[in-house]
mmCIF file with all atom_site columns, C-alpha atoms in Angstrom:
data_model
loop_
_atom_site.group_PDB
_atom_site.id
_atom_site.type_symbol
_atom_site.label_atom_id
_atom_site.label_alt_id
_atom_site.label_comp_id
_atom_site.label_asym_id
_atom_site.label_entity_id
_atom_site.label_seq_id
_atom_site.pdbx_PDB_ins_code
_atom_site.Cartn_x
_atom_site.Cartn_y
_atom_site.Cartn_z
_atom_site.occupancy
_atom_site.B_iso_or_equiv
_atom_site.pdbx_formal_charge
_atom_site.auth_seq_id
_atom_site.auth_comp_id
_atom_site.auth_asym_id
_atom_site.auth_atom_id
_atom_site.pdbx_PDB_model_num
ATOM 1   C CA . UNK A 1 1   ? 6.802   -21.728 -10.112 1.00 40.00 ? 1210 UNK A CA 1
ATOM 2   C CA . UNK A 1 2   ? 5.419   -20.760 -7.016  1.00 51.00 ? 1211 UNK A CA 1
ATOM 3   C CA . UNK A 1 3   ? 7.450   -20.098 -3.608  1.00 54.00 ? 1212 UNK A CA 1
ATOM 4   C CA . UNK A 1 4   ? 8.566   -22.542 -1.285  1.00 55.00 ? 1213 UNK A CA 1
ATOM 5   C CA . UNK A 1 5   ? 8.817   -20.725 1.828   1.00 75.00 ? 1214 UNK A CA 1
ATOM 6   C CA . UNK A 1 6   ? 5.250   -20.546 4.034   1.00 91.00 ? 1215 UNK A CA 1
ATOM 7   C CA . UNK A 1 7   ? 3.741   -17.676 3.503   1.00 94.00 ? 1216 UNK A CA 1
ATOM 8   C CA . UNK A 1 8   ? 3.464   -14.557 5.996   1.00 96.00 ? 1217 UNK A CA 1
ATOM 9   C CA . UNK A 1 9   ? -0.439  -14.194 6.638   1.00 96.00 ? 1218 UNK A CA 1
ATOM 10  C CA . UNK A 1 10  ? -1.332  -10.281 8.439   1.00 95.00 ? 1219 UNK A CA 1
ATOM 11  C CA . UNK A 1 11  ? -4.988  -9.821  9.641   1.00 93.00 ? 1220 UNK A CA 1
ATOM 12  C CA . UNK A 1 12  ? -6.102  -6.200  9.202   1.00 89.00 ? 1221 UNK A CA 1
ATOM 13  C CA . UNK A 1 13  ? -8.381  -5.202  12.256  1.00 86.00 ? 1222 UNK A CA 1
ATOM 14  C CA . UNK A 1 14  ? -10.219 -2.231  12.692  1.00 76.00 ? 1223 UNK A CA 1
ATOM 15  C CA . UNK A 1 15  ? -12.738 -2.786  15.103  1.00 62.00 ? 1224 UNK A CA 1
ATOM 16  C CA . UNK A 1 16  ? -13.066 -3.397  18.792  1.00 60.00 ? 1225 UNK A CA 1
ATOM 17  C CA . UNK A 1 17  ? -10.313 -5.822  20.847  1.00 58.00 ? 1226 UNK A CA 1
ATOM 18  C CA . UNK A 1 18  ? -12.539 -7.177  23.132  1.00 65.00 ? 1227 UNK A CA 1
ATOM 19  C CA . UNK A 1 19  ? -14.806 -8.908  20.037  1.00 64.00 ? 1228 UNK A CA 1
ATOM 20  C CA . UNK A 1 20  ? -11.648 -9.302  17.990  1.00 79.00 ? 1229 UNK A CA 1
ATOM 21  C CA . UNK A 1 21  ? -9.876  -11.500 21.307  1.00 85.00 ? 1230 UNK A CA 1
ATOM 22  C CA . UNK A 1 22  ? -12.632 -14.149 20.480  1.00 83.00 ? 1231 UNK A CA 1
ATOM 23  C CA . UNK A 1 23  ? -12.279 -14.724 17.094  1.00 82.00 ? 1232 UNK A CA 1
ATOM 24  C CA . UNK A 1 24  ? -8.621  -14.341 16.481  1.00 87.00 ? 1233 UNK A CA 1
ATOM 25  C CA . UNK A 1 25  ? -8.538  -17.056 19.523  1.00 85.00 ? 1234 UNK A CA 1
ATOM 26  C CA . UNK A 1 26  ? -8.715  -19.893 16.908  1.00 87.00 ? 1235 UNK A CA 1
ATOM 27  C CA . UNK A 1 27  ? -5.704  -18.065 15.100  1.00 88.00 ? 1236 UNK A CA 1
ATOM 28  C CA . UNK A 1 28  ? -2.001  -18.499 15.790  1.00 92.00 ? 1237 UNK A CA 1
ATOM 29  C CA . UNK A 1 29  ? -0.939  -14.855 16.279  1.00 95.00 ? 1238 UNK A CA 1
ATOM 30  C CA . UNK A 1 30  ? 1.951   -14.480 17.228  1.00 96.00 ? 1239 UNK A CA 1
ATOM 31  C CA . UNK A 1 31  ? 2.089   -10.526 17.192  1.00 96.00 ? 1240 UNK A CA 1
ATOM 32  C CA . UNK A 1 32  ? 0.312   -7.873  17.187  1.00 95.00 ? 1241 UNK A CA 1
ATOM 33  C CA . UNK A 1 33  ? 0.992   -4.015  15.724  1.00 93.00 ? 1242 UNK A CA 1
ATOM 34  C CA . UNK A 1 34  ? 0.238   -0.556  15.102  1.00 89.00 ? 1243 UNK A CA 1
ATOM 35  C CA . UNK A 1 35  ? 0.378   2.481   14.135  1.00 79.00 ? 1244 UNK A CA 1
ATOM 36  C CA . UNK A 1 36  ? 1.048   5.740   15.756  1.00 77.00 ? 1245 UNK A CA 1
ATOM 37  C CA . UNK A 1 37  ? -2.740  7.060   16.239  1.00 79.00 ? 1246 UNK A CA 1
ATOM 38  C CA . UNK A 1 38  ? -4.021  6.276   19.649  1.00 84.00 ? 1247 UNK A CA 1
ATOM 39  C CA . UNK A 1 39  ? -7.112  4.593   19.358  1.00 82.00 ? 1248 UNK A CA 1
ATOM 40  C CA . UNK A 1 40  ? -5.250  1.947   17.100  1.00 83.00 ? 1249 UNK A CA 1
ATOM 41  C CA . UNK A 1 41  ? -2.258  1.787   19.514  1.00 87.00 ? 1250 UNK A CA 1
ATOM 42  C CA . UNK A 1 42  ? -5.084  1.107   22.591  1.00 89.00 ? 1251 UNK A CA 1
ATOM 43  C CA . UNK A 1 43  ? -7.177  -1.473  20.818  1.00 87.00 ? 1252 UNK A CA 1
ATOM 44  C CA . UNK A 1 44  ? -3.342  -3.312  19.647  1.00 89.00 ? 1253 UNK A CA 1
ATOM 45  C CA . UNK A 1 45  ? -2.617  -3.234  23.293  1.00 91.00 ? 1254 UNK A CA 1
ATOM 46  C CA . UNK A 1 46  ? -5.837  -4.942  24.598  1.00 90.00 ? 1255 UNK A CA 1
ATOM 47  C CA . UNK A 1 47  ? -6.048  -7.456  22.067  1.00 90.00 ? 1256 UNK A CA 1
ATOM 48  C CA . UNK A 1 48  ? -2.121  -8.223  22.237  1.00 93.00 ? 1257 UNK A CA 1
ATOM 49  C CA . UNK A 1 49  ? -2.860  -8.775  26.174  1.00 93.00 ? 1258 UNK A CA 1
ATOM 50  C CA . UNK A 1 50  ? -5.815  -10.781 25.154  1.00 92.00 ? 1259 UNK A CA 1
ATOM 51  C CA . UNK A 1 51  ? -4.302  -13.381 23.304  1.00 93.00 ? 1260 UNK A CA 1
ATOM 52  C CA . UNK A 1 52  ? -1.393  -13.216 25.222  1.00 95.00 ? 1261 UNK A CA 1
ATOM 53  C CA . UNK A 1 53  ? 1.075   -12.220 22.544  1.00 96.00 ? 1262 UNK A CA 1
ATOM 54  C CA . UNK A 1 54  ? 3.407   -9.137  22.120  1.00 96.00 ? 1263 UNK A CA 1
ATOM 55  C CA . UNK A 1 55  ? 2.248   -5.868  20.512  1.00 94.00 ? 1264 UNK A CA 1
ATOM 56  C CA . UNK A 1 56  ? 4.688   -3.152  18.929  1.00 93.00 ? 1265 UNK A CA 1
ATOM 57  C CA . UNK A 1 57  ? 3.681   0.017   17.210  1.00 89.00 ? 1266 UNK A CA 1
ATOM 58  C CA . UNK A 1 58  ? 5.540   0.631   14.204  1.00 80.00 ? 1267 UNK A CA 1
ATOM 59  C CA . UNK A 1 59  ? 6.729   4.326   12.400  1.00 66.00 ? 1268 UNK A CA 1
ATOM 60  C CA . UNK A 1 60  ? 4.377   5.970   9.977   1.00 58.00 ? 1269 UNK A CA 1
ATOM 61  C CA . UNK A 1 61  ? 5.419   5.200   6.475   1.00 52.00 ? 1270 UNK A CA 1
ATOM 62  C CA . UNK A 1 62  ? 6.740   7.655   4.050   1.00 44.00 ? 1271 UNK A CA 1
ATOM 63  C CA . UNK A 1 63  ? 5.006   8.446   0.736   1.00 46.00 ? 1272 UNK A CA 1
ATOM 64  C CA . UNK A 1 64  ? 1.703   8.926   2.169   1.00 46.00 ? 1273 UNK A CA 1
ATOM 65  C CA . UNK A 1 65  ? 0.324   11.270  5.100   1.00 48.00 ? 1274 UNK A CA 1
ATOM 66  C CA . UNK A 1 66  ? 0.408   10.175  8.735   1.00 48.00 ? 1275 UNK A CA 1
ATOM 67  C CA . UNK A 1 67  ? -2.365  7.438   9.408   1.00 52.00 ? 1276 UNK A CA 1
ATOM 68  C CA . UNK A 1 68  ? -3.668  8.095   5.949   1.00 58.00 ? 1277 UNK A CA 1
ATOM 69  C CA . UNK A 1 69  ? -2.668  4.193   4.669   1.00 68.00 ? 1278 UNK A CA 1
ATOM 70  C CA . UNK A 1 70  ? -0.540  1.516   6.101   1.00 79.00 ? 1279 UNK A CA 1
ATOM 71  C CA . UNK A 1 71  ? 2.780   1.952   4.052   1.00 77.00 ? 1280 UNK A CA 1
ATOM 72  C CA . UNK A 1 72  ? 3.036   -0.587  1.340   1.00 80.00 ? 1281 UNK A CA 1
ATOM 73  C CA . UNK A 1 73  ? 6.765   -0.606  2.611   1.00 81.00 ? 1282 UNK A CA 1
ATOM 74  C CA . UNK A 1 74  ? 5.374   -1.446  6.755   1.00 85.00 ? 1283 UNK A CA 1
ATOM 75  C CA . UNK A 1 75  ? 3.188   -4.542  5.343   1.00 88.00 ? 1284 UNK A CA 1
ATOM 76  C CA . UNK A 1 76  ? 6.666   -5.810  2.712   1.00 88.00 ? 1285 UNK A CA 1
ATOM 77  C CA . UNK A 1 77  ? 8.615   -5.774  6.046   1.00 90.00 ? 1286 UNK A CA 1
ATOM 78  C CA . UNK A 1 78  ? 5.851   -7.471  8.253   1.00 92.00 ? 1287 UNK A CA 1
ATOM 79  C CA . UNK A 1 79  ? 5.769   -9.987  5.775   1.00 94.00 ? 1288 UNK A CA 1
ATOM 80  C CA . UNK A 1 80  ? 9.441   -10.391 5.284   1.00 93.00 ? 1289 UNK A CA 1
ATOM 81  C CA . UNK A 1 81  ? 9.955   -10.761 8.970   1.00 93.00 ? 1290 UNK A CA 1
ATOM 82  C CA . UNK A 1 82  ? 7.240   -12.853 10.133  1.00 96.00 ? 1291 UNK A CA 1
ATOM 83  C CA . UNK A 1 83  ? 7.386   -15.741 7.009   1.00 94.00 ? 1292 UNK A CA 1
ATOM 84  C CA . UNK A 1 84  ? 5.019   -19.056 7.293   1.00 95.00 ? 1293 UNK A CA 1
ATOM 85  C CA . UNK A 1 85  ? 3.614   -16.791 10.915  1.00 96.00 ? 1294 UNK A CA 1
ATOM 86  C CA . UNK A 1 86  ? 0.227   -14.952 11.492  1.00 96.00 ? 1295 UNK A CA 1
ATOM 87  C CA . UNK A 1 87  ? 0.493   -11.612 12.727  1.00 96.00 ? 1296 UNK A CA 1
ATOM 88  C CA . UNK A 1 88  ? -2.501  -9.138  13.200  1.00 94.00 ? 1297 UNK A CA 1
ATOM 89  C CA . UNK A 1 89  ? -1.819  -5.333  12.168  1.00 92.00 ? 1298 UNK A CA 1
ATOM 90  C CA . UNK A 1 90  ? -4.655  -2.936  14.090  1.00 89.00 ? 1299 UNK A CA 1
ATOM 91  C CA . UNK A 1 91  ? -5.418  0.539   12.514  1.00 83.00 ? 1300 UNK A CA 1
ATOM 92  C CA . UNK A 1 92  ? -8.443  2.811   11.316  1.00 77.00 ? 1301 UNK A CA 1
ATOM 93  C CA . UNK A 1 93  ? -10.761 1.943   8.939   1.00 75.00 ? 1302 UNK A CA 1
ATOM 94  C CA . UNK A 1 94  ? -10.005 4.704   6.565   1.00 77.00 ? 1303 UNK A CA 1
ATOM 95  C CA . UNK A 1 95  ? -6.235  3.498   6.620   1.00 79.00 ? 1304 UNK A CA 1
ATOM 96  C CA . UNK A 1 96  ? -7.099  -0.470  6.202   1.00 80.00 ? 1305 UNK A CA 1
ATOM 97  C CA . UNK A 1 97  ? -9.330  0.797   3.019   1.00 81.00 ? 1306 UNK A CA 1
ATOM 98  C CA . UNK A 1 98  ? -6.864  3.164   1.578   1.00 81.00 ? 1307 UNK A CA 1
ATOM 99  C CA . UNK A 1 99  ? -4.267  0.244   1.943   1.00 83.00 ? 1308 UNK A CA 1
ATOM 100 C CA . UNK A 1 100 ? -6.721  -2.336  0.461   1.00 85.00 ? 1309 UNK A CA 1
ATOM 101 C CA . UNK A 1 101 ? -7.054  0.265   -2.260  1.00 85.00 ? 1310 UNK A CA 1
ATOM 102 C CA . UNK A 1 102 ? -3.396  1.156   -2.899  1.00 83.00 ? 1311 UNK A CA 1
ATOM 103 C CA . UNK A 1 103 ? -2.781  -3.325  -3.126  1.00 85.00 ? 1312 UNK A CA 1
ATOM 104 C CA . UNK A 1 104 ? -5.301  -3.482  -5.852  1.00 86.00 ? 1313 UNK A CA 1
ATOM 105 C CA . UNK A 1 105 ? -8.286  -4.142  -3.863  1.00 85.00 ? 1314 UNK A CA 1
ATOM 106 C CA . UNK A 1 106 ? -10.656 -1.446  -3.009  1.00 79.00 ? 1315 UNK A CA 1
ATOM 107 C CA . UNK A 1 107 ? -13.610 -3.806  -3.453  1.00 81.00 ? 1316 UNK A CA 1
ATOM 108 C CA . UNK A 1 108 ? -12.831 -5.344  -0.198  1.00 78.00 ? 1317 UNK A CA 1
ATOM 109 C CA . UNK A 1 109 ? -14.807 -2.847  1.817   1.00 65.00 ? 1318 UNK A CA 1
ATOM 110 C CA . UNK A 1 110 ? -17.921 -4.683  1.376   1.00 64.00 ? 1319 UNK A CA 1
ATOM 111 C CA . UNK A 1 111 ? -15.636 -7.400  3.694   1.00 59.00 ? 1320 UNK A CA 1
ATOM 112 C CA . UNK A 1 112 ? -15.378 -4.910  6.530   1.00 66.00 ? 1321 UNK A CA 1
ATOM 113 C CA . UNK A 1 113 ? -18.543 -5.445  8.511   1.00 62.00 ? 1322 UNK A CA 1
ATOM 114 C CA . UNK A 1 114 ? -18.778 -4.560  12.362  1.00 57.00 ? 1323 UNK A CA 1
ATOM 115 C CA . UNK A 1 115 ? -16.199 -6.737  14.253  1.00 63.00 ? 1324 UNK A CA 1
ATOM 116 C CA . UNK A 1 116 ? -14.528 -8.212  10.718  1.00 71.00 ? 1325 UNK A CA 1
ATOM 117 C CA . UNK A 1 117 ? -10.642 -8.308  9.835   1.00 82.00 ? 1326 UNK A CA 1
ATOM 118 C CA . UNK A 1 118 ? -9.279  -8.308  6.560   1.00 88.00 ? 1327 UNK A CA 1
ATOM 119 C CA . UNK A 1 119 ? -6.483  -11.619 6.013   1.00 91.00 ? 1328 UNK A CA 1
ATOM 120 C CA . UNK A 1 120 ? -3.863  -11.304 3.445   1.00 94.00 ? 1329 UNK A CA 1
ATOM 121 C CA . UNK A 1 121 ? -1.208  -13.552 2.319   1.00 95.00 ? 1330 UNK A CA 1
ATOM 122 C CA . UNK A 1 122 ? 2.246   -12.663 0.634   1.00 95.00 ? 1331 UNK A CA 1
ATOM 123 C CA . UNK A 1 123 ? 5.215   -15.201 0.070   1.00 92.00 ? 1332 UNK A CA 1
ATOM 124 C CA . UNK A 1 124 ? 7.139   -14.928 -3.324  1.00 89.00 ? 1333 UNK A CA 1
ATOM 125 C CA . UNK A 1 125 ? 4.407   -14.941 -5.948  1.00 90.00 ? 1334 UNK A CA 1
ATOM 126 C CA . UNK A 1 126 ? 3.243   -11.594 -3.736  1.00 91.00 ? 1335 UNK A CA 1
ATOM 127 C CA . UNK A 1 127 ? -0.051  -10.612 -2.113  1.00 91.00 ? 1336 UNK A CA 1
ATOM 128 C CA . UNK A 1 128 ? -3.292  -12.848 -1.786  1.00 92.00 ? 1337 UNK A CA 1
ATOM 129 C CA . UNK A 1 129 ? -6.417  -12.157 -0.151  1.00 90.00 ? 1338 UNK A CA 1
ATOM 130 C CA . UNK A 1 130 ? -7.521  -15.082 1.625   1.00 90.00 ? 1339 UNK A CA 1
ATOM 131 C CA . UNK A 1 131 ? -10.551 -14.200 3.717   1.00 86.00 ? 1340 UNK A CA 1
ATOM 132 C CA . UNK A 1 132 ? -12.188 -12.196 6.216   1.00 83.00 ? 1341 UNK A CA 1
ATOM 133 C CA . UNK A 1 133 ? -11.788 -13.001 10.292  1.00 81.00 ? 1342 UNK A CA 1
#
């Protein structure tokens, strides 16, 4: 039986805010995040201010090294606090494609083209990709 509740949906962007503000226009973000490296944290910031939205930066994860993934554990509690919302989580490439990799889909880099984003789903049935942006 599948979940009732609406299910969280987190964009993974990894290219520039300024083409990303026209595109995730047509979205209802209603946050946007990062992590700790600084060219992540500066494109978060302009696109958060582009869409007019808030923007946090989040801790690095434990069980992998420093900006080398987005925690499995940072995308369960994105999920868990932003249920039947869109949110839009900004990082490397090298990070989005280990995390792609670690959810069991490392095919997904062909989906990463210049100015692309990554959308995933997760409710109570767990994670779905749904598209690119």
């Amino acid at each position: 039986m599948s979940d009732l509740q609406c299910p969280a949906r987190i964009l993974l962007i990894h290219h520039d805010a300024d083409v990303m503000v026209g595109a995730l226009s047509r979205e209802r973000v209603l946050h946007v995040y990062s992590g700790a490296d600084p060219a992540a944290a500066a494109i978060a910031e302009r696109l958060a201010v582009g869409l007019g939205v808030a923007g946090t930066r989040w801790a690095e994860g434990t069980g992998a090294p420093a900006g080398s993934c987005i925690a499995r554990e940072v995308l369960e509690d994105l999920a868990d606090r932003h249920r039947g919302e869109t949110v839009v989580v900004v990082s490397h490439g090298g990070a989005i494609l280990a995390t792609l990799a670690a959810l069991g889909w490392p095919g997904l880099a062909a989906d990463l083209g210049p100015g692309a984003g990554v959308v995933l789903e997760r409710d109570g049935d767990g994670w779905r990709h749904t598209g690119t942006v």
